[in-house]
mmCIF file of N, CA and C in Angstrom:
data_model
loop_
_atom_site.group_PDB
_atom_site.id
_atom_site.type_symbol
_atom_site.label_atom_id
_atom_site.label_comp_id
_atom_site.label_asym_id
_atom_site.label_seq_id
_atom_site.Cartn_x
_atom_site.Cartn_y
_atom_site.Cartn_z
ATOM 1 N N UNK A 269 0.848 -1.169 0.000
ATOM 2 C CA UNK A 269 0.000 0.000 0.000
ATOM 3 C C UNK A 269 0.898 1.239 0.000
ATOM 4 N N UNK A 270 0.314 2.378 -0.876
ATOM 5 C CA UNK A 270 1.519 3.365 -0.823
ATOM 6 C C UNK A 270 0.590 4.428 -0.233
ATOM 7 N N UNK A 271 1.792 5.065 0.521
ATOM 8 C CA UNK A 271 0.744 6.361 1.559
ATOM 9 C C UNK A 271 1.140 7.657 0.569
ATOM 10 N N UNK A 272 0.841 8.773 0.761
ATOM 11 C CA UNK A 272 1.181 9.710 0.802
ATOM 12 C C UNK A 272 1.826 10.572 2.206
ATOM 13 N N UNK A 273 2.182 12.106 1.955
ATOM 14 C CA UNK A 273 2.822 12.592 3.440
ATOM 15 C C UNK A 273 1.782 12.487 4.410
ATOM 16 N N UNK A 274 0.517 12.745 4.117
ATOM 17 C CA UNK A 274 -0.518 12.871 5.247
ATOM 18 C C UNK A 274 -0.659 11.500 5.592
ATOM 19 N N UNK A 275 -0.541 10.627 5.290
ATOM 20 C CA UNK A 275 -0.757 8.732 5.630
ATOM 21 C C UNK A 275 -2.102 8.353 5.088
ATOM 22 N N UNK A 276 -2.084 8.791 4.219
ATOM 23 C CA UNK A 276 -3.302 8.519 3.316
ATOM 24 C C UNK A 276 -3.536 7.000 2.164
ATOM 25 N N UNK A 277 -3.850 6.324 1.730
ATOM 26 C CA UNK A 277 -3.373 5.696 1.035
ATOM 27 C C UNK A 277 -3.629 6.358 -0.552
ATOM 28 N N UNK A 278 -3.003 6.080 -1.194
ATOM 29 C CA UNK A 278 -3.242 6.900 -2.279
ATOM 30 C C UNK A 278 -3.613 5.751 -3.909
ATOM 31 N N UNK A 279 -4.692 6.045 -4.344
ATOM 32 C CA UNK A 279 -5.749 4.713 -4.974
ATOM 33 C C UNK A 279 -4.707 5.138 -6.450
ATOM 34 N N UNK A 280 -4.665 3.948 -7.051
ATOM 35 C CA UNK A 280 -4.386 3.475 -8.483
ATOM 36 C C UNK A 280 -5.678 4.064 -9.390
ATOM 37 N N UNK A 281 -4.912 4.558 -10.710
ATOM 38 C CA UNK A 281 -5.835 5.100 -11.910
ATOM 39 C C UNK A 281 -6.588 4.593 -12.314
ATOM 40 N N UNK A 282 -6.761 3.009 -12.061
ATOM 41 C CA UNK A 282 -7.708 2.110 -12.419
ATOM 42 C C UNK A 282 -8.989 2.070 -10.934
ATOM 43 N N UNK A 283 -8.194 2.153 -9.837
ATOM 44 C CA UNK A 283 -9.187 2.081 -8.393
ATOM 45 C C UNK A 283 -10.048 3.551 -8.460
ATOM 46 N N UNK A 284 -9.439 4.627 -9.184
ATOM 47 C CA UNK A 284 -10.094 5.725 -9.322
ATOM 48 C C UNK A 284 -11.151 5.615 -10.027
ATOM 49 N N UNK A 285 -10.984 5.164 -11.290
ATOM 50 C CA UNK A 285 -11.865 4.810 -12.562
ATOM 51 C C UNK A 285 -13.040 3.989 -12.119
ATOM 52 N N UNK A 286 -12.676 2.813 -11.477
ATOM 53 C CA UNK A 286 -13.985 2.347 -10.503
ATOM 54 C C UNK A 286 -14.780 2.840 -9.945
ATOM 55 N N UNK A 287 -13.998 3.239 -9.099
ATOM 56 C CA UNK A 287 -15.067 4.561 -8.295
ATOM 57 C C UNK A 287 -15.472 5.765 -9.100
ATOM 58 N N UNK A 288 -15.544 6.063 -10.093
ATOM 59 C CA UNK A 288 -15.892 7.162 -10.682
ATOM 60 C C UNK A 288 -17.611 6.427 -11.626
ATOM 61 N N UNK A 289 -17.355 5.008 -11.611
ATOM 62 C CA UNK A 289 -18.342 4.028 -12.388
ATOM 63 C C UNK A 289 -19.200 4.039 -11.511
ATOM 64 N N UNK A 290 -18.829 3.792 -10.322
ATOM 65 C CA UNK A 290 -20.401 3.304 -9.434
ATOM 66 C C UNK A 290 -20.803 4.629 -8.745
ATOM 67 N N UNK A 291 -20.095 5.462 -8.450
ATOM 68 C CA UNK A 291 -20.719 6.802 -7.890
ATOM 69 C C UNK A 291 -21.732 7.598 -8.708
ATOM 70 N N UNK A 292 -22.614 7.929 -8.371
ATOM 71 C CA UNK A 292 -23.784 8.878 -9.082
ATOM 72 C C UNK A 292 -23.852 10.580 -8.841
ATOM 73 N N UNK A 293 -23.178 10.896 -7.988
ATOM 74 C CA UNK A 293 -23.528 12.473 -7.627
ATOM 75 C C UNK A 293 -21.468 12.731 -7.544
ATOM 76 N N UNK A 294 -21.516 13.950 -7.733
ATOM 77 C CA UNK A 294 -20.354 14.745 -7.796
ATOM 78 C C UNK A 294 -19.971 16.274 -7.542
ATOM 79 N N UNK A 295 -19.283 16.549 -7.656
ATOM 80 C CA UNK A 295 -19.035 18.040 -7.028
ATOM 81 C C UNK A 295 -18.160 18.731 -8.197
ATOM 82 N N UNK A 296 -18.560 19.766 -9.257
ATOM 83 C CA UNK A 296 -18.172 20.022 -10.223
ATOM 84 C C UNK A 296 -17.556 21.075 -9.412
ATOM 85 N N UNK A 297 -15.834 22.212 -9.824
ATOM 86 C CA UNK A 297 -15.702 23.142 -9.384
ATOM 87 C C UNK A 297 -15.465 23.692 -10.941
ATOM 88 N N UNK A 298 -15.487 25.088 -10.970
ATOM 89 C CA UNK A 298 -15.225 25.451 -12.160
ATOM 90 C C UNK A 298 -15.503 27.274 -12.005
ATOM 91 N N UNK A 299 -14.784 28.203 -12.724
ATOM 92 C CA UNK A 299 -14.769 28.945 -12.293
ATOM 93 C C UNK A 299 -15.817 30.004 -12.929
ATOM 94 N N UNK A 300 -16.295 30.937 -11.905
ATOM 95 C CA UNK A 300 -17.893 31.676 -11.757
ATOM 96 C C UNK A 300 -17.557 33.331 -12.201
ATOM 97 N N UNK A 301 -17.523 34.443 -13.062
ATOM 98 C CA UNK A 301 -17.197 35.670 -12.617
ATOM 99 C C UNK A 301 -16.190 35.769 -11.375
ATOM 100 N N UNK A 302 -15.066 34.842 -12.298
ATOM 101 C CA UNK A 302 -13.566 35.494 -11.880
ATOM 102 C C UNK A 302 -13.591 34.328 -10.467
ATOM 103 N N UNK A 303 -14.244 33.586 -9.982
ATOM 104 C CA UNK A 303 -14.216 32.722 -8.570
ATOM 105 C C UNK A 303 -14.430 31.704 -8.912
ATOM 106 N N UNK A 304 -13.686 30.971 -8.021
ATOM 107 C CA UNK A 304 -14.320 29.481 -8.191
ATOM 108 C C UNK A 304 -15.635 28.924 -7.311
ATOM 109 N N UNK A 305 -16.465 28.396 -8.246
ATOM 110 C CA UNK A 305 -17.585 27.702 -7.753
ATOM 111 C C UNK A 305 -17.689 26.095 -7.509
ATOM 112 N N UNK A 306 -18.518 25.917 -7.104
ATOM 113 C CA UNK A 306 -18.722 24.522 -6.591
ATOM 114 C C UNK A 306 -20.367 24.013 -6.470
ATOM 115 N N UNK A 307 -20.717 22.917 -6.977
ATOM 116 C CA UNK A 307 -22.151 22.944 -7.754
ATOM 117 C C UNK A 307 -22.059 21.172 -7.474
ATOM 118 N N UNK A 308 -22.752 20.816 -6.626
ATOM 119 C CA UNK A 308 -23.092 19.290 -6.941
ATOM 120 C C UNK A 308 -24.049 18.893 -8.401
ATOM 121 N N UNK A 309 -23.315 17.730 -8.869
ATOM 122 C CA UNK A 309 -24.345 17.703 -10.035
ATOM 123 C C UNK A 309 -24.614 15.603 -9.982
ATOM 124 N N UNK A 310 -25.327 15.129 -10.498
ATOM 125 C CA UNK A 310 -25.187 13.856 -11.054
ATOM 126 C C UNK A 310 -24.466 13.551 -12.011
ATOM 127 N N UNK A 311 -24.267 12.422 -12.796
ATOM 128 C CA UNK A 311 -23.498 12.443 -13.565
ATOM 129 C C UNK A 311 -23.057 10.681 -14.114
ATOM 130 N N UNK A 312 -22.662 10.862 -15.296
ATOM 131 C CA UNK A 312 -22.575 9.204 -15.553
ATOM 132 C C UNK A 312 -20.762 9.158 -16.073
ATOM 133 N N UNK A 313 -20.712 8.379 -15.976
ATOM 134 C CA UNK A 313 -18.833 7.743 -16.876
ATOM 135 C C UNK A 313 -19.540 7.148 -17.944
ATOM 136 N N UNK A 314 -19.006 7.746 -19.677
ATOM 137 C CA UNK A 314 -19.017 7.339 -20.271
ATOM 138 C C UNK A 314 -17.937 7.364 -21.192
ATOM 139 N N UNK A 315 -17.565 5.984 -21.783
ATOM 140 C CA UNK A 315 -15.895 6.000 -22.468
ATOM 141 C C UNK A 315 -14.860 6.979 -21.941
ATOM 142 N N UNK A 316 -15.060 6.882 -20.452
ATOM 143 C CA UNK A 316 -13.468 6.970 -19.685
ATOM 144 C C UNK A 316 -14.262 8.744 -19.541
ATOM 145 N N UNK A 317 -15.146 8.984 -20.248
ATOM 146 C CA UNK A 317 -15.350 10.983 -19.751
ATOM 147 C C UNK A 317 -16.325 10.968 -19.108
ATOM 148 N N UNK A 318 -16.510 11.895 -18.424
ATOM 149 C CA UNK A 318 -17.689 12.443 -16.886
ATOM 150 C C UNK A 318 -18.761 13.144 -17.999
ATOM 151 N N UNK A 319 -20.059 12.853 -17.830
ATOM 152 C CA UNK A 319 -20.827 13.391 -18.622
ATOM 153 C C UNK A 319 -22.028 13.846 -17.264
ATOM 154 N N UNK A 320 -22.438 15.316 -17.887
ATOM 155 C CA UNK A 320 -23.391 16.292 -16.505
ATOM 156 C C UNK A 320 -24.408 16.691 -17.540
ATOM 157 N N UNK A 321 -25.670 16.175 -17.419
ATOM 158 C CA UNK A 321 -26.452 17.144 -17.862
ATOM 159 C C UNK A 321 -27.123 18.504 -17.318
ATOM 160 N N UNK A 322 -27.503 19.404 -18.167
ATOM 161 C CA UNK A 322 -27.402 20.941 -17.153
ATOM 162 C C UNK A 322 -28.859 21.401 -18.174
ATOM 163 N N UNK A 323 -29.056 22.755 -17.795
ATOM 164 C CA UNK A 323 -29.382 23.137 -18.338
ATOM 165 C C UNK A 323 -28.778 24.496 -19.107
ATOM 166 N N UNK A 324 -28.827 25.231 -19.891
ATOM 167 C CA UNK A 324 -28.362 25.795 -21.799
ATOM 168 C C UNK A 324 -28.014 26.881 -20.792
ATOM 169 N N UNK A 325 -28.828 27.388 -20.000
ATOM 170 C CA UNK A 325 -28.934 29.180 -19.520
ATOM 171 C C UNK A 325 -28.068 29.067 -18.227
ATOM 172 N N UNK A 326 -28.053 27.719 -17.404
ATOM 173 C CA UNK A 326 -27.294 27.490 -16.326
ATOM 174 C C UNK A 326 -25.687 28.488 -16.467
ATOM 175 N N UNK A 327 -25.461 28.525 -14.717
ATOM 176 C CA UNK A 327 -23.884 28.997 -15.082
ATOM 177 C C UNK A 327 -22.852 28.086 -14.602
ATOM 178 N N UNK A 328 -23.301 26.607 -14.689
ATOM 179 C CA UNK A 328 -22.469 25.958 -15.262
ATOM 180 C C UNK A 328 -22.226 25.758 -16.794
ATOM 181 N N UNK A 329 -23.616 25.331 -17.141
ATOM 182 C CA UNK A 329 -23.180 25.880 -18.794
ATOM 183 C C UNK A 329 -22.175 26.992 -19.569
ATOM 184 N N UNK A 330 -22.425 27.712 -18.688
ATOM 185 C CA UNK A 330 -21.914 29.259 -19.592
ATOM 186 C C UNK A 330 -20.552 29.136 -18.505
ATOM 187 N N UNK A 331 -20.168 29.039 -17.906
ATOM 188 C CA UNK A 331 -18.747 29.053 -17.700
ATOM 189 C C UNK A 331 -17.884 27.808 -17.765
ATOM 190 N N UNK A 332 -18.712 26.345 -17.998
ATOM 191 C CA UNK A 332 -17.894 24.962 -18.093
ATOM 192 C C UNK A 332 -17.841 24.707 -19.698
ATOM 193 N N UNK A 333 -17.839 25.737 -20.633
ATOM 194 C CA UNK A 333 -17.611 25.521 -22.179
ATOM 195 C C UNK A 333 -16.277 26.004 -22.691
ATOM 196 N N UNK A 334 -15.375 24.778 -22.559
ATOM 197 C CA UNK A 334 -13.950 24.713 -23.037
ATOM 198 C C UNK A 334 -13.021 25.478 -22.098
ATOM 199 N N UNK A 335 -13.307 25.188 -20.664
ATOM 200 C CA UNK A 335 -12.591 24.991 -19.848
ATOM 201 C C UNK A 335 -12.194 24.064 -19.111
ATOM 202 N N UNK A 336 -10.901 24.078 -18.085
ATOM 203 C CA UNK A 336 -10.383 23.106 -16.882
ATOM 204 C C UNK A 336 -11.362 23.096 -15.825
ATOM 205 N N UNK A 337 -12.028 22.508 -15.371
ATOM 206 C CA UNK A 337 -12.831 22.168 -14.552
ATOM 207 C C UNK A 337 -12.030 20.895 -13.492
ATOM 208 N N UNK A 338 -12.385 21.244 -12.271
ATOM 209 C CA UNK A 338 -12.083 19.873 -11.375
ATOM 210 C C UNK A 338 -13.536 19.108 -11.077
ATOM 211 N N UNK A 339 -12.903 18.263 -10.687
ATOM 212 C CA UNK A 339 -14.434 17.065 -10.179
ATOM 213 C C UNK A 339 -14.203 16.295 -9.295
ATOM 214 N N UNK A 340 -15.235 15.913 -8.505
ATOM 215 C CA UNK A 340 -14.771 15.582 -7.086
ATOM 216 C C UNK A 340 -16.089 14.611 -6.615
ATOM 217 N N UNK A 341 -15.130 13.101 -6.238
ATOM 218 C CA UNK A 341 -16.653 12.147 -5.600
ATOM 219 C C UNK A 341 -15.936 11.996 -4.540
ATOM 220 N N UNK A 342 -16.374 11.374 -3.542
ATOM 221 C CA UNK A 342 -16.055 10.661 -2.005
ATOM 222 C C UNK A 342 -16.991 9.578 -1.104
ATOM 223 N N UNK A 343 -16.651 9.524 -0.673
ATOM 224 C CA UNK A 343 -17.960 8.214 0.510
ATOM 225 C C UNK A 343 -17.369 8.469 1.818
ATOM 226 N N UNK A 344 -18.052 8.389 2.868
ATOM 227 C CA UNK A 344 -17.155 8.366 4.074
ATOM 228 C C UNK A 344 -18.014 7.520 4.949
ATOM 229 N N UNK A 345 -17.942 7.181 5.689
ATOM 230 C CA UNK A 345 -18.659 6.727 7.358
ATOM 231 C C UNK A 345 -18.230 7.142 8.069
ATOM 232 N N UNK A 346 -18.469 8.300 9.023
ATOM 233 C CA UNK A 346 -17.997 8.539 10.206
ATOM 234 C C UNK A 346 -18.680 7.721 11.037
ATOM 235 N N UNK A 347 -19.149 6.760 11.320
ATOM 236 C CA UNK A 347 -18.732 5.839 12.288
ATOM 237 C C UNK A 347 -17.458 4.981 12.340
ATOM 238 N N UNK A 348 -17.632 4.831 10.997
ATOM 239 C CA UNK A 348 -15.995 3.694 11.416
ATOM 240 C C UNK A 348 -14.961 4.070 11.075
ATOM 241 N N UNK A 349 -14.659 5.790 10.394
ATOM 242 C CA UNK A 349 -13.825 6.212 9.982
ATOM 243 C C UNK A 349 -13.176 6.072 9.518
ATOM 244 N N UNK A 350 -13.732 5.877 8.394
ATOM 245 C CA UNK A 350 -13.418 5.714 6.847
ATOM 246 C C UNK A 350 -13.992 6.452 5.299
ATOM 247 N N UNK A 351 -12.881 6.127 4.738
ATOM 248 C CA UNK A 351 -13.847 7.008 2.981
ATOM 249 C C UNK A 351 -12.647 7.017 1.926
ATOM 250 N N UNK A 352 -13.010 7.552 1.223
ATOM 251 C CA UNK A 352 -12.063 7.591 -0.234
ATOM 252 C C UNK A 352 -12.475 8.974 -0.878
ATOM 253 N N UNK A 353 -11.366 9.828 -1.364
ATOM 254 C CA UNK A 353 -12.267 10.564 -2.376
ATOM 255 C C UNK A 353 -11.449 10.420 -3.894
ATOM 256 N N UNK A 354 -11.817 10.952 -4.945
ATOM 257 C CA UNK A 354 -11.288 10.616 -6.620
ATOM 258 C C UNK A 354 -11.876 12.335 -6.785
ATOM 259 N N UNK A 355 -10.708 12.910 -7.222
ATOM 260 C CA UNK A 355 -10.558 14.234 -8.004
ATOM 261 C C UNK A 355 -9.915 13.905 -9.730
ATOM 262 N N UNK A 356 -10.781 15.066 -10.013
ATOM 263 C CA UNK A 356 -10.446 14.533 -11.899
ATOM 264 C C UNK A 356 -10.113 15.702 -11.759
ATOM 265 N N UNK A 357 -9.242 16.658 -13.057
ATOM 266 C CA UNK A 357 -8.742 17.989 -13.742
ATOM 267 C C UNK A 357 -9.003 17.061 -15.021
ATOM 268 N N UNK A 358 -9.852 18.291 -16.030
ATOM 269 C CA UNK A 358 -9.902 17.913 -17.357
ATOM 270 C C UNK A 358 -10.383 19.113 -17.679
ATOM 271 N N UNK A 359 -10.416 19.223 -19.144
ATOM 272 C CA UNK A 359 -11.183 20.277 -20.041
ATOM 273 C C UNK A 359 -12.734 19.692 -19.633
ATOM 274 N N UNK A 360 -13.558 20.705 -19.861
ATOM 275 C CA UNK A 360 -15.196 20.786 -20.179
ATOM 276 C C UNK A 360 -15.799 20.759 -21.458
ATOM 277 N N UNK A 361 -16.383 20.607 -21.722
ATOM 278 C CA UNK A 361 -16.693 21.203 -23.246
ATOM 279 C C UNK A 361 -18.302 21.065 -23.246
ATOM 280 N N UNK A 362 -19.023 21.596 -24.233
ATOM 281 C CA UNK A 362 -20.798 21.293 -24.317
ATOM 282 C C UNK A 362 -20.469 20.516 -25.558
ATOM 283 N N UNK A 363 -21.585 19.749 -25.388
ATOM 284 C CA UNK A 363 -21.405 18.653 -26.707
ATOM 285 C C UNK A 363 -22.264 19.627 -27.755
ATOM 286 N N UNK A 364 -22.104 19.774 -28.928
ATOM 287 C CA UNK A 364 -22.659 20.758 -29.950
ATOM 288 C C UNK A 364 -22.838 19.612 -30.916
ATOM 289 N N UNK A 365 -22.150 18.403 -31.189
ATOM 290 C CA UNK A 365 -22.595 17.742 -32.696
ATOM 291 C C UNK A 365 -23.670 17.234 -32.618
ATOM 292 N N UNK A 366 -24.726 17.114 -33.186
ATOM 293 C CA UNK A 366 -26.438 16.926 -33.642
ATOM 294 C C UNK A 366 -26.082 15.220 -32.904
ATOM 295 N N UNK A 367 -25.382 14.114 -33.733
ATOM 296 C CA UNK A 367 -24.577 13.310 -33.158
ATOM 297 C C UNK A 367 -24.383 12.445 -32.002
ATOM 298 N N UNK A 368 -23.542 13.190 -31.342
ATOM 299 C CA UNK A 368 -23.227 12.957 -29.847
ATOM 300 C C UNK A 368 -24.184 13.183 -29.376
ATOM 301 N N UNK A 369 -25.043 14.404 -29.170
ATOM 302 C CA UNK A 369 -25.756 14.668 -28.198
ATOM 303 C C UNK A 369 -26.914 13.479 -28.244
ATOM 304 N N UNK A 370 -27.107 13.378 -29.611
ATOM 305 C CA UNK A 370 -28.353 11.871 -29.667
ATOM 306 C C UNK A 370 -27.473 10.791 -29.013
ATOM 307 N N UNK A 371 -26.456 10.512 -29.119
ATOM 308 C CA UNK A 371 -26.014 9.889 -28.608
ATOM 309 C C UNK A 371 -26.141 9.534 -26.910
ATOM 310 N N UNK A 372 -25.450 10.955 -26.331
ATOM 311 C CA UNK A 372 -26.092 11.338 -24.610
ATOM 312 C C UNK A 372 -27.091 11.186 -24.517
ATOM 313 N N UNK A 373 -28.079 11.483 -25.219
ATOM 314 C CA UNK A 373 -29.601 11.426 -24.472
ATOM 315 C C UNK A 373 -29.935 10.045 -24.298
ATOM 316 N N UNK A 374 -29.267 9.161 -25.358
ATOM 317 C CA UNK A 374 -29.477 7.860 -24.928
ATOM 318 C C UNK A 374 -29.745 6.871 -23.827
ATOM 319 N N UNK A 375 -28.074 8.113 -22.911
ATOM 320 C CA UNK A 375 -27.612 7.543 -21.880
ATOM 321 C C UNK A 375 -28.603 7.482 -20.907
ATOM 322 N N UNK A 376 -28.647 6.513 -19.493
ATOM 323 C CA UNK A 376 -29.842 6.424 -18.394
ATOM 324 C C UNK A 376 -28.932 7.552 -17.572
ATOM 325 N N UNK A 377 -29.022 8.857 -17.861
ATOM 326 C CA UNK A 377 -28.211 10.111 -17.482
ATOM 327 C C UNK A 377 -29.531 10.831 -17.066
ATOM 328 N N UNK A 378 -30.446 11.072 -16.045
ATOM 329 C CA UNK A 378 -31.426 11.834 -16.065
ATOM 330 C C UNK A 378 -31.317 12.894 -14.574
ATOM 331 N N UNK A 379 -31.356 14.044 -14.613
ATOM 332 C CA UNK A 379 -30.962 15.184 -13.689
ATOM 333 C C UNK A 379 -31.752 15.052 -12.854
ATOM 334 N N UNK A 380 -31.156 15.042 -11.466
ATOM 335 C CA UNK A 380 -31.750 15.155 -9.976
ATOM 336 C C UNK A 380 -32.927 16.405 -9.880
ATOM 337 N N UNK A 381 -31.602 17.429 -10.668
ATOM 338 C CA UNK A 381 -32.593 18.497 -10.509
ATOM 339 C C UNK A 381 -33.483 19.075 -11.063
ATOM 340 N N UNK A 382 -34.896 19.763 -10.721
ATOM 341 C CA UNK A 382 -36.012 20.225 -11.237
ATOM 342 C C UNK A 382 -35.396 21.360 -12.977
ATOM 343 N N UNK A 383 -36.505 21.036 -13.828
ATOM 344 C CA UNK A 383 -36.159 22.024 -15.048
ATOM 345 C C UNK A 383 -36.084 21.580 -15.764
ATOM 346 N N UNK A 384 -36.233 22.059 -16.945
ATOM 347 C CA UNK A 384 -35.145 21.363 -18.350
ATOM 348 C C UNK A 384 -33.582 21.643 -18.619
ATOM 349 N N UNK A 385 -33.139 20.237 -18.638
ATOM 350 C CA UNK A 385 -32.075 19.783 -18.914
ATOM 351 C C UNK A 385 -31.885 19.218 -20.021
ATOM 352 N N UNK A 386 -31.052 20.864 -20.953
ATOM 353 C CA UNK A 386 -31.004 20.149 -22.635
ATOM 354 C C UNK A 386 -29.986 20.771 -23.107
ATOM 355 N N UNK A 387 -28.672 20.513 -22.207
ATOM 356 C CA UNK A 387 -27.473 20.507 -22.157
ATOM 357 C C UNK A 387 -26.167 19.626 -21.616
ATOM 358 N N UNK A 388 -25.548 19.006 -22.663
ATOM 359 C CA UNK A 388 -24.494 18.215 -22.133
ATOM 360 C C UNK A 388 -23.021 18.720 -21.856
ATOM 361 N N UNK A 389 -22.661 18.711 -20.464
ATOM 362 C CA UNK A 389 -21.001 18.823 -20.566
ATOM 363 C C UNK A 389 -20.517 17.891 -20.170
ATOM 364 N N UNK A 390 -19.081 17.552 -21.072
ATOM 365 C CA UNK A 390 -18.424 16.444 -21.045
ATOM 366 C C UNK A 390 -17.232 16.762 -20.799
ATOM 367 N N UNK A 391 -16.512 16.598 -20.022
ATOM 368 C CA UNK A 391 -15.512 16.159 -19.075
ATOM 369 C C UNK A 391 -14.329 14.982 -19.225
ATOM 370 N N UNK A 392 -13.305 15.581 -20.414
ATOM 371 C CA UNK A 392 -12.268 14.620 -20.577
ATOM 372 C C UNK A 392 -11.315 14.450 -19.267
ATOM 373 N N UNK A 393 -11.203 13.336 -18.116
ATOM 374 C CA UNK A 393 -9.801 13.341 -17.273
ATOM 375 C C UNK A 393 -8.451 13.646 -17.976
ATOM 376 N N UNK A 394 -8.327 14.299 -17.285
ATOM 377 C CA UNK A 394 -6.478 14.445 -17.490
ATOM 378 C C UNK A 394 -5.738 14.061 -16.400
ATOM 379 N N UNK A 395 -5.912 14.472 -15.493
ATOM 380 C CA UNK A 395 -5.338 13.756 -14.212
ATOM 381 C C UNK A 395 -6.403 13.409 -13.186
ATOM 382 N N UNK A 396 -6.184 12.114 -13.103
ATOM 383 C CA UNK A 396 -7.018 11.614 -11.848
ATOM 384 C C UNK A 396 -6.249 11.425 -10.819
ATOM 385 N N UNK A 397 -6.633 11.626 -9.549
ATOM 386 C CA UNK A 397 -5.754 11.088 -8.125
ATOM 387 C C UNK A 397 -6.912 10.762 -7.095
ATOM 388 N N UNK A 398 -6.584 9.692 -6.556
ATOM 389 C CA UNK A 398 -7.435 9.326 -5.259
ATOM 390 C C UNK A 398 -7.027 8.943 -4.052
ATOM 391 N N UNK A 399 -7.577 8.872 -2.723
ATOM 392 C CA UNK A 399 -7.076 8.679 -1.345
ATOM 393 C C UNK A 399 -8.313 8.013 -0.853
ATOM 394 N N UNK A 400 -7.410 7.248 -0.358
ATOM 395 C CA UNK A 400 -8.485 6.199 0.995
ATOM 396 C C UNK A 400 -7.798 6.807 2.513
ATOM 397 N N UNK A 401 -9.069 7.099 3.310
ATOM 398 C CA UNK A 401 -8.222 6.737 4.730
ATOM 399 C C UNK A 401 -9.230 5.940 5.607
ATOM 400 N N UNK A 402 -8.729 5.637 6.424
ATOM 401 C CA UNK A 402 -9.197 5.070 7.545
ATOM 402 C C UNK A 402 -8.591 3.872 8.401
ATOM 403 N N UNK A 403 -9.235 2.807 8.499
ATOM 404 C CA UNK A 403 -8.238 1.949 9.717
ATOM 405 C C UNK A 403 -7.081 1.838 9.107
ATOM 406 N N UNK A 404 -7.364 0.924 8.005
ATOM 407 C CA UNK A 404 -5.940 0.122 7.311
ATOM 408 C C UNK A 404 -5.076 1.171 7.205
ATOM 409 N N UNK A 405 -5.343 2.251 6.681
ATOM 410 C CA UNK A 405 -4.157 3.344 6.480
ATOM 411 C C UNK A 405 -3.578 3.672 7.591
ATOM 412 N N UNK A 406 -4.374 3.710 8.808
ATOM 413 C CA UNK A 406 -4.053 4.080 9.992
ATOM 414 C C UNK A 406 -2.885 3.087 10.717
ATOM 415 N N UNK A 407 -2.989 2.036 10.202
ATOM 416 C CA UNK A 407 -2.494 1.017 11.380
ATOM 417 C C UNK A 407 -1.101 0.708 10.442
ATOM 418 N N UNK A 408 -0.867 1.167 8.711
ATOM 419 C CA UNK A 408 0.180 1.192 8.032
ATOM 420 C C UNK A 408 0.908 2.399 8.354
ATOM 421 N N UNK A 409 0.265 3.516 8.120
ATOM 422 C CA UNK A 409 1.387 4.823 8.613
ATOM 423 C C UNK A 409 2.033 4.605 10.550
ATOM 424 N N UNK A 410 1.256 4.034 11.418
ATOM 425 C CA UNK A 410 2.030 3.755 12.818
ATOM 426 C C UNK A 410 3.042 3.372 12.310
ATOM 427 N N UNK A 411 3.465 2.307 11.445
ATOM 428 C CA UNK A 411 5.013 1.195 11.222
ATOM 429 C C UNK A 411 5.605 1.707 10.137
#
């Protein structure tokens, strides 16, 4: 198991990728009139990219079109003190080809939130990194 300085364990690109498959909700950051924001959204993995449906007028829309965006899942239990989280950095982009987007709508991708949602951003990884902590990490960083 490899730690990092904090004694973290620090997850493989493939243990990330997993967890990016079975998780459903996420934490888009991306930046707002000059700040960075932070916006839970749903979201599916499709062919290795994070796909969010939004809506057109949203300001995720209007500020996540062909930018670096981060992304962010986790799990925790504070009872037994434990969790993992998986951060992505990638470009954003809105899907514009007639195409793809038939394509997305395909997907079982349907928004938590109230409105119309008839906008796709897609989310190439560029760097993924992930951390587990809890017992096991705990009882490897003591030795």
């Amino acid at each position: 198991m490899k730690l990092d300085q904090s004694g973290l364990e620090i997850l493989s690109r493939d243990e990330c990728r997993a967890l990016l498959g079975r998780a459903t909700i996420g934490r888009i950051v991306f930046t707002h009139q000059a700040l960075p924001a932070v916006q839970p959204v749903n979201y599916l993995l499709n062919r290795g990219d994070l796909v969010v449906r939004t809506s057109r007028t949203s300001r995720l829309a209007t500020a996540a079109a062909d930018t670096v965006v981060a992304f962010e899942i986790d799990e925790f239990d504070t009872a037994d003190r434990t969790g993992w989280s998986v951060v992505v950095v990638g470009r954003a982009r809105r899907a514009t080809d007639p195409r793809e987007i038939a394509a997305l709508e395909a997907l079982p991708l349907d928004s938590w939130a109230p409105g119309t949602r008839d906008t796709f951003i897609v989310i190439h990884p560029e760097l993924v990194t992930g951390r587990r902590l809890g017992r096991a990490t705990d009882s490897a960083a003591a030795h």
